[in-house]
Amino acid sequence: MIQLENVTVIRNGKQLLKNINWTVQKGEHWAILGLNGSGKTSLLNVINGYLYPTSGKVRVLGEEFGKTNIPELRKELGFISSSLKQQLKDYDSVLSIVLSGIFASIGLYEAVERKDLDEARKLMKQLGIKHLENSQYGLLSEGEKQRVLIARALMAKPKILILDEPCNGLDIIAREEFLEFIENLAQQEFCPTLIYVTHHVEEILPCFSHALLLKEGEVYTKGLTKNLLTEESLSQFFGRTVAIQEEQNRTWIAIKS
């Protein structure tokens, strides 16, 4: 699904990523964990073809960058970020925003077919937002907006769905509801490969079988999530002694004084 070989990115004399080696296989869901400035955004921009590596090879869905049509390839990637949320128009209806995912456009400017309407309503029902189809986007809660963005992304039937810190701006109740929604989504047959980016350990759900820990632009470690979220590993990763607690199959951490 994704293969990065010795990927290094240097811009304006600053090294954003260094020798990234990472492979995502079909059937895996990954969490990417890193503090602010660790290179998470740069890594996502490389995968989406917005940032070209200074050296190294990038393959996404079997297509090697530099030898493929990246705009066409992007149609098979769902990318949900805070910048996309801010671009959408508050007065647009939920249904029109979901339908715009077919064309990857901000706003709906083309005619849609009956089958598209049926698919949009089916997705909204599956994601628990069917009752909001005529609501204005700007009147939704942050959690509802995130579900709308996911429905919009799934309209294009992407093979990979990237969630870039999707819980930013959510209160604790909305966050937990959204995370429950993601866990349920991962169990659905129609769910694409998930890449979930966060700097909060407790957001790493049981569905994320694998994790990549990114630090100062480098892969600190990667592998099975259950092997990485330990006190020893996380203490070394954060450079602070931490205590962990397992609750509801999730790992919660606190920094020891």
Coordinates of C-alpha atoms in Angstrom, one line a residue:
M1 CA 0.0 0.0 0.0
I2 CA 2.8 2.4 0.9
Q3 CA 6.6 1.9 0.6
L4 CA 9.2 4.5 1.5
E5 CA 12.9 3.7 0.9
N6 CA 15.6 5.9 2.4
V7 CA 13.4 9.0 2.0
T8 CA 15.0 12.2 3.0
V9 CA 13.5 15.7 2.6
I10 CA 15.5 18.9 2.9
R11 CA 13.9 22.3 2.3
N12 CA 15.6 25.7 2.7
G13 CA 18.6 24.0 4.3
K14 CA 16.5 22.3 6.9
Q15 CA 16.2 18.5 7.1
L16 CA 12.5 17.6 7.6
L17 CA 12.8 13.9 7.1
K18 CA 15.9 11.6 7.3
N19 CA 16.2 8.1 5.8
I20 CA 12.6 7.1 6.3
N21 CA 12.1 3.4 5.6
W22 CA 8.5 2.3 6.1
T23 CA 6.1 -0.3 4.5
V24 CA 2.4 -0.6 4.9
Q25 CA 0.9 -3.8 3.8
K26 CA -2.7 -4.4 2.7
G27 CA -4.9 -5.2 5.7
E28 CA -2.9 -3.2 8.2
H29 CA -4.0 -0.1 10.0
W30 CA -1.2 2.2 11.3
A31 CA -0.9 4.9 13.9
I32 CA 1.8 7.5 13.5
L33 CA 2.9 8.9 16.8
G34 CA 5.1 12.0 17.3
L35 CA 5.4 15.2 19.1
N36 CA 5.0 18.6 17.4
G37 CA 7.8 19.2 14.9
S38 CA 8.6 15.5 14.6
G39 CA 8.0 15.4 10.8
K40 CA 4.4 13.9 10.8
T41 CA 3.0 16.6 8.4
S42 CA 6.0 16.3 6.1
L43 CA 5.6 12.5 6.0
L44 CA 1.9 12.9 5.0
N45 CA 2.8 15.4 2.4
V46 CA 5.3 13.0 0.9
I47 CA 2.7 10.2 0.8
N48 CA 0.2 12.5 -0.9
G49 CA 2.7 13.8 -3.4
Y50 CA 2.6 17.4 -2.2
L51 CA 6.3 17.2 -1.0
Y52 CA 8.9 15.5 -3.2
P53 CA 11.8 13.8 -1.4
T54 CA 15.3 15.1 -1.9
S55 CA 16.4 11.5 -2.1
G56 CA 14.9 8.1 -1.8
K57 CA 12.0 6.3 -3.4
V58 CA 8.2 6.5 -2.7
R59 CA 5.7 4.0 -3.9
V60 CA 2.0 4.3 -3.1
L61 CA -0.5 1.6 -4.3
G62 CA 2.3 0.1 -6.3
E63 CA 3.0 3.4 -8.2
E64 CA 6.5 4.9 -8.0
F65 CA 6.6 8.7 -7.7
G66 CA 8.4 10.2 -10.6
K67 CA 7.0 7.5 -12.9
T68 CA 3.2 8.0 -12.3
N69 CA 0.5 10.6 -12.6
I70 CA 0.3 11.8 -9.0
P71 CA -3.0 13.9 -9.3
E72 CA -4.7 10.7 -10.6
L73 CA -3.2 8.6 -7.8
R74 CA -4.4 11.1 -5.2
K75 CA -8.0 10.2 -6.2
E76 CA -7.4 6.8 -4.5
L77 CA -6.2 8.5 -1.3
G78 CA -8.6 10.0 1.3
F79 CA -6.8 12.8 3.2
I80 CA -8.6 14.4 6.2
S81 CA -6.9 17.4 7.8
S82 CA -7.7 20.6 9.7
S83 CA -6.9 22.6 6.6
L84 CA -9.6 20.8 4.5
K85 CA -12.1 21.4 7.3
Q86 CA -11.4 25.2 7.1
Q87 CA -11.8 25.3 3.3
L88 CA -15.3 24.0 3.3
K89 CA -18.2 26.5 3.2
D90 CA -20.3 26.8 6.3
Y91 CA -23.5 27.3 4.4
D92 CA -23.1 24.1 2.2
S93 CA -25.4 21.2 3.2
V94 CA -23.9 18.0 4.5
L95 CA -25.3 16.1 1.5
S96 CA -23.6 18.4 -1.0
I97 CA -20.3 18.2 0.9
V98 CA -20.4 14.4 0.9
L99 CA -21.2 14.4 -2.8
S100 CA -18.3 16.7 -3.6
G101 CA -16.0 13.9 -2.6
I102 CA -16.7 12.3 -6.0
F103 CA -14.9 15.2 -7.7
A104 CA -12.5 16.1 -4.9
S105 CA -13.8 19.6 -5.1
I106 CA -14.5 22.3 -2.5
G107 CA -18.2 22.8 -3.2
L108 CA -20.4 20.9 -5.6
Y109 CA -20.5 22.3 -9.1
E110 CA -21.3 19.3 -11.3
A111 CA -24.5 17.2 -11.7
V112 CA -24.7 14.0 -9.8
E113 CA -26.4 10.8 -10.8
R114 CA -29.1 9.0 -8.8
K115 CA -26.6 6.2 -7.9
D116 CA -24.3 8.9 -6.4
L117 CA -27.1 10.2 -4.2
D118 CA -27.9 6.6 -3.1
E119 CA -24.3 6.0 -2.3
A120 CA -23.9 9.2 -0.3
R121 CA -27.0 8.5 1.7
K122 CA -25.9 4.9 2.3
L123 CA -22.5 6.1 3.6
M124 CA -24.1 8.8 5.8
K125 CA -26.4 6.1 7.3
Q126 CA -23.4 3.8 8.0
L127 CA -21.5 6.7 9.6
G128 CA -24.5 7.9 11.7
I129 CA -25.1 11.2 10.0
K130 CA -28.0 10.5 7.7
H131 CA -30.3 12.7 9.7
L132 CA -27.9 15.7 9.1
E133 CA -28.0 15.6 5.3
N134 CA -29.9 18.9 4.9
S135 CA -28.1 20.6 7.8
Q136 CA -25.6 23.4 7.1
Y137 CA -22.0 22.3 7.6
G138 CA -21.2 25.4 9.8
L139 CA -23.9 24.4 12.3
L140 CA -22.5 21.0 13.1
S141 CA -20.4 20.0 16.1
E142 CA -16.7 19.3 15.5
G143 CA -17.3 15.6 15.9
E144 CA -20.1 15.7 13.3
K145 CA -17.9 17.7 10.9
Q146 CA -15.2 15.0 11.1
R147 CA -17.8 12.3 10.2
V148 CA -18.9 14.4 7.2
L149 CA -15.3 14.6 6.1
I150 CA -14.9 10.9 6.3
A151 CA -18.1 10.3 4.4
R152 CA -16.8 12.8 1.8
A153 CA -13.5 10.9 1.5
L154 CA -15.2 7.5 1.2
M155 CA -17.3 8.7 -1.7
A156 CA -14.3 8.3 -3.9
K157 CA -13.8 4.8 -2.7
P158 CA -10.1 5.4 -1.6
K159 CA -7.8 2.5 -0.9
I160 CA -6.1 4.5 1.9
L161 CA -7.7 6.9 4.3
I162 CA -5.3 9.3 6.2
L163 CA -6.5 11.0 9.3
D164 CA -4.3 13.9 10.4
E165 CA -4.8 14.6 14.1
P166 CA -8.6 14.4 13.7
C167 CA -9.3 14.9 17.4
N168 CA -7.8 18.4 17.5
G169 CA -10.5 20.8 18.7
L170 CA -12.8 18.0 20.1
D171 CA -13.8 18.1 23.8
I172 CA -13.3 14.8 25.8
I173 CA -16.8 13.5 25.1
A174 CA -16.7 14.3 21.4
R175 CA -13.2 12.8 21.2
E176 CA -14.3 9.5 22.8
E177 CA -17.4 9.3 20.6
F178 CA -15.3 10.0 17.5
L179 CA -12.7 7.4 18.5
E180 CA -15.5 4.8 19.1
F181 CA -16.7 5.7 15.6
I182 CA -13.2 5.1 14.1
E183 CA -12.9 1.7 15.9
N184 CA -16.3 0.7 14.4
L185 CA -15.3 2.0 11.0
A186 CA -12.2 -0.2 11.0
Q187 CA -14.4 -3.3 11.4
Q188 CA -16.5 -2.5 8.3
E189 CA -15.9 -4.4 5.1
F190 CA -15.7 -1.2 3.1
C191 CA -13.1 0.4 5.3
P192 CA -9.8 1.3 3.5
T193 CA -6.4 1.1 5.0
L194 CA -6.2 3.6 7.8
I195 CA -3.3 5.9 8.7
Y196 CA -4.0 7.7 11.9
V197 CA -1.7 10.5 12.9
T198 CA -1.6 11.8 16.5
H199 CA 0.6 13.1 19.3
H200 CA -1.6 11.5 22.0
V201 CA -0.8 7.9 22.9
E202 CA -4.4 7.3 24.3
E203 CA -5.8 7.9 20.8
I204 CA -4.1 4.8 19.5
L205 CA -7.0 2.4 19.2
P206 CA -7.0 -1.5 19.2
C207 CA -7.8 -1.4 15.5
F208 CA -4.3 0.1 14.8
S209 CA -2.3 -3.1 14.6
H210 CA 0.9 -1.3 13.8
A211 CA 2.6 1.9 14.9
L212 CA 5.4 4.2 13.7
L213 CA 7.1 6.4 16.2
L214 CA 8.5 9.5 14.6
K215 CA 11.1 11.7 16.3
E216 CA 13.0 14.7 14.9
G217 CA 12.3 13.6 11.3
E218 CA 13.5 10.1 11.8
V219 CA 11.8 6.7 12.4
Y220 CA 12.5 6.1 16.1
T221 CA 10.9 2.7 15.9
K222 CA 8.0 0.8 14.1
G223 CA 6.2 -2.5 14.4
L224 CA 3.4 -4.1 16.2
T225 CA 1.6 -1.6 18.4
K226 CA 1.4 -3.9 21.4
N227 CA 5.2 -4.2 21.4
L228 CA 5.9 -0.5 21.2
L229 CA 3.5 1.0 23.8
T230 CA 5.5 0.0 26.9
E231 CA 6.8 2.1 29.7
E232 CA 10.4 1.5 28.7
S233 CA 9.9 2.2 25.0
L234 CA 7.8 5.4 25.5
S235 CA 10.1 6.7 28.3
Q236 CA 13.0 6.5 25.8
F237 CA 10.9 7.9 23.0
F238 CA 9.7 11.0 24.9
G239 CA 12.9 11.5 26.9
R240 CA 10.9 11.5 30.1
T241 CA 10.0 8.7 32.5
V242 CA 6.4 7.8 32.0
A243 CA 3.9 5.5 33.7
I244 CA 1.4 3.7 31.6
Q245 CA -2.0 2.2 32.3
E246 CA -4.1 -0.1 30.2
E247 CA -7.8 0.8 30.0
Q248 CA -10.3 -0.4 27.5
N249 CA -7.5 -1.9 25.4
R250 CA -5.9 1.5 25.1
T251 CA -2.7 2.8 26.6
W252 CA -2.8 5.9 28.8
I253 CA 0.4 7.6 30.0
A254 CA 1.4 10.1 32.7
I255 CA 4.8 11.7 33.1
K256 CA 6.5 10.7 36.4
S257 CA 7.7 13.6 38.6

